[in-house]
CSV table of C-alpha atoms in Angstrom, one decimal:
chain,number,residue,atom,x,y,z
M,583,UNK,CA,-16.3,1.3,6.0
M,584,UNK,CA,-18.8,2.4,3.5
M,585,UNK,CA,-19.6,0.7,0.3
M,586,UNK,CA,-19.5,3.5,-2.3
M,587,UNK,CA,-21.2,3.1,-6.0
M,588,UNK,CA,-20.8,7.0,-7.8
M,589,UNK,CA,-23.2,8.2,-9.7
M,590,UNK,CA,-22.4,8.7,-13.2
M,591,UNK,CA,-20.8,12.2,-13.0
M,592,UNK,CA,-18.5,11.1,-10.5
M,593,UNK,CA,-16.9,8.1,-12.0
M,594,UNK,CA,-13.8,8.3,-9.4
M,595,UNK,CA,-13.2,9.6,-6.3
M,596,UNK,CA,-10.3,10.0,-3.9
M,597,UNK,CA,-9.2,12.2,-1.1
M,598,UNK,CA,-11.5,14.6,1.0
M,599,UNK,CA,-14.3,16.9,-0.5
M,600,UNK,CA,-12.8,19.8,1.7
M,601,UNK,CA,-10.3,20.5,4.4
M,602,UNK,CA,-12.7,19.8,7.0
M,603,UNK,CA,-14.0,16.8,5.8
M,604,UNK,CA,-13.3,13.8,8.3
M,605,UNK,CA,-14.7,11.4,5.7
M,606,UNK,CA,-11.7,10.3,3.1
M,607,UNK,CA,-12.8,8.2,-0.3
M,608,UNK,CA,-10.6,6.0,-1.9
M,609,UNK,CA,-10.3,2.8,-4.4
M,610,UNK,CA,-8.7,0.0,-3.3
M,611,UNK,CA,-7.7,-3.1,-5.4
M,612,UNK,CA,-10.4,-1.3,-8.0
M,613,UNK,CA,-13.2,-0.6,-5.5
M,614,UNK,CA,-14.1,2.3,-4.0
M,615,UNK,CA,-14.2,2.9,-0.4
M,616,UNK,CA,-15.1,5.7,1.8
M,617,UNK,CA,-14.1,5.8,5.7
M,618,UNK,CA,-14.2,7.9,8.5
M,619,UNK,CA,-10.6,9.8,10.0
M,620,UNK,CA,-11.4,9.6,13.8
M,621,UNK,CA,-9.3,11.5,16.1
M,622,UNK,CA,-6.7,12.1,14.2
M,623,UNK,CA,-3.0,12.8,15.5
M,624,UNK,CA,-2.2,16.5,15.4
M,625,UNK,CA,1.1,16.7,17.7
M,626,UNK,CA,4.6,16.4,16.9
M,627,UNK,CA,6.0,13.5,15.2
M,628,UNK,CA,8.4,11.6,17.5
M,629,UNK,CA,12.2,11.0,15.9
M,630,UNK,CA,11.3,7.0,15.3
M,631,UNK,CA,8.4,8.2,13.6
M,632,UNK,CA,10.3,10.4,11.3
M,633,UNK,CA,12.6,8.0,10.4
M,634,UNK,CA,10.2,5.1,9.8
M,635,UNK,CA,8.3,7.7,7.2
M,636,UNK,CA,11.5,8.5,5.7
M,637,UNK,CA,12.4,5.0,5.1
M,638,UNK,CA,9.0,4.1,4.0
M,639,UNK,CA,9.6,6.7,1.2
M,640,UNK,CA,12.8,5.9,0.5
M,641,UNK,CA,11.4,2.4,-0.1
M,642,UNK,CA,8.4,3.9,-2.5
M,643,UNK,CA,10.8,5.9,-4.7
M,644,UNK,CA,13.0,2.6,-5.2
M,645,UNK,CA,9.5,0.6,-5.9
M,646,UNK,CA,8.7,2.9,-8.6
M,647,UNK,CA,12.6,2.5,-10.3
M,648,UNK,CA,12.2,-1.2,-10.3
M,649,UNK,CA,8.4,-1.3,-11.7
M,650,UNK,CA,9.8,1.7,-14.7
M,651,UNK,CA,12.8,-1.0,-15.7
M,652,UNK,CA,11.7,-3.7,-17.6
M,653,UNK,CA,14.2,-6.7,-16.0
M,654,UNK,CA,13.6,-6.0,-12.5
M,655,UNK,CA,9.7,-5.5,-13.0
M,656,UNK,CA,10.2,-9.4,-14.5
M,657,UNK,CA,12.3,-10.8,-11.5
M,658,UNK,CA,9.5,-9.0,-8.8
M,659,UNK,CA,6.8,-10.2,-11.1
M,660,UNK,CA,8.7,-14.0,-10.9
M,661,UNK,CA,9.1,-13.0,-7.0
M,662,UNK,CA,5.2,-12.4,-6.0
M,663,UNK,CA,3.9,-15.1,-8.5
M,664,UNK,CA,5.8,-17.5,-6.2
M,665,UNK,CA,4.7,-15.6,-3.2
M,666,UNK,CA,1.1,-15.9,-4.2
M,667,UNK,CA,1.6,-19.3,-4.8
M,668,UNK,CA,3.0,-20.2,-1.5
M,669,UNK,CA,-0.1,-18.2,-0.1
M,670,UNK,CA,-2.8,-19.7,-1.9
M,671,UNK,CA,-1.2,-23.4,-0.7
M,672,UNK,CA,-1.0,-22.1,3.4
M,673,UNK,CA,-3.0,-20.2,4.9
M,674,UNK,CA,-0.9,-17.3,6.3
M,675,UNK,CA,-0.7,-17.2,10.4
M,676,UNK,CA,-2.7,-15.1,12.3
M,677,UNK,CA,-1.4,-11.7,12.5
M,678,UNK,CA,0.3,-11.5,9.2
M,679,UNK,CA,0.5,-9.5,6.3
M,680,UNK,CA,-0.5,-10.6,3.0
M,681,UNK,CA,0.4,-8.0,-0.1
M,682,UNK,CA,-2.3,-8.0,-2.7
M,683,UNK,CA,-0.6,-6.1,-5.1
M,684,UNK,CA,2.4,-6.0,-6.7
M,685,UNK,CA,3.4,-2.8,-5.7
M,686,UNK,CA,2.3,-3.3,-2.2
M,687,UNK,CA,4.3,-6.3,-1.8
M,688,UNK,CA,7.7,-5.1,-3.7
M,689,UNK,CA,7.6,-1.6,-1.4
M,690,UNK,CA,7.6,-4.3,1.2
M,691,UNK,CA,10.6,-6.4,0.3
M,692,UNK,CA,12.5,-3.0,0.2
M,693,UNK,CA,11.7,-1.8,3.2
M,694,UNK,CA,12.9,-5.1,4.7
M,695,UNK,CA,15.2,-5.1,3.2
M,696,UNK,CA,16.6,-1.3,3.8
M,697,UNK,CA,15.8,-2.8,7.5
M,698,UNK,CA,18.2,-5.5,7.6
């Protein structure tokens, strides 16, 4: 991964330049990154696939009905304050996932959730 700094005309970037393009820009937690797409899938999705994109959207659209109402942004706000706290104390095991942003970590919880 590339460390990008734009020049003034180009104050943000995301996606490709152009169709072709296998290198994709994007800011992240308020930097901007550019990486390279290498050998990228282009066959059919398989049915588990499908469902675990569907789920993951599902899970998305519900994030962004929770962040838009005022009480439930408060509880998840409550919710990852304590989950950052409880980070910051232990150092997470090997292998797992650690959300570093509020929406990250709430699309999470649904998806679990939805899982369950």
């Amino acid at each position: 991964m590339a460390k990008v700094i734009p020049a003034t005309p180009f104050e943000s970037l995301s996606g490709k330049l152009s169709a072709n393009e296998h290198i994709v820009m994007r800011v992240r937690n308020g930097k901007m990154h550019a990486y390279a797409i290498q050998n990228p899938y282009k066959g059919p999705l398989a049915e588990s696939r499908k469902r675990a994109i569907a789920s993951f959207a599902q899970a998305v659209t519900q994030a962004k009905t929770e962040m838009s109402n005022p009480d439930r942004l408060a509880y998840w706000q409550q919710q990852y304050a304590q989950y950052r706290a409880e980070i910051s104390k232990h150092a997470p095991a090997q292998g797992t996932k650690t959300y570093s942003t509020l929406r990250g970590y709430i699309i999470a919880q649904l998806a679990k959730h939805a899982d369950e």
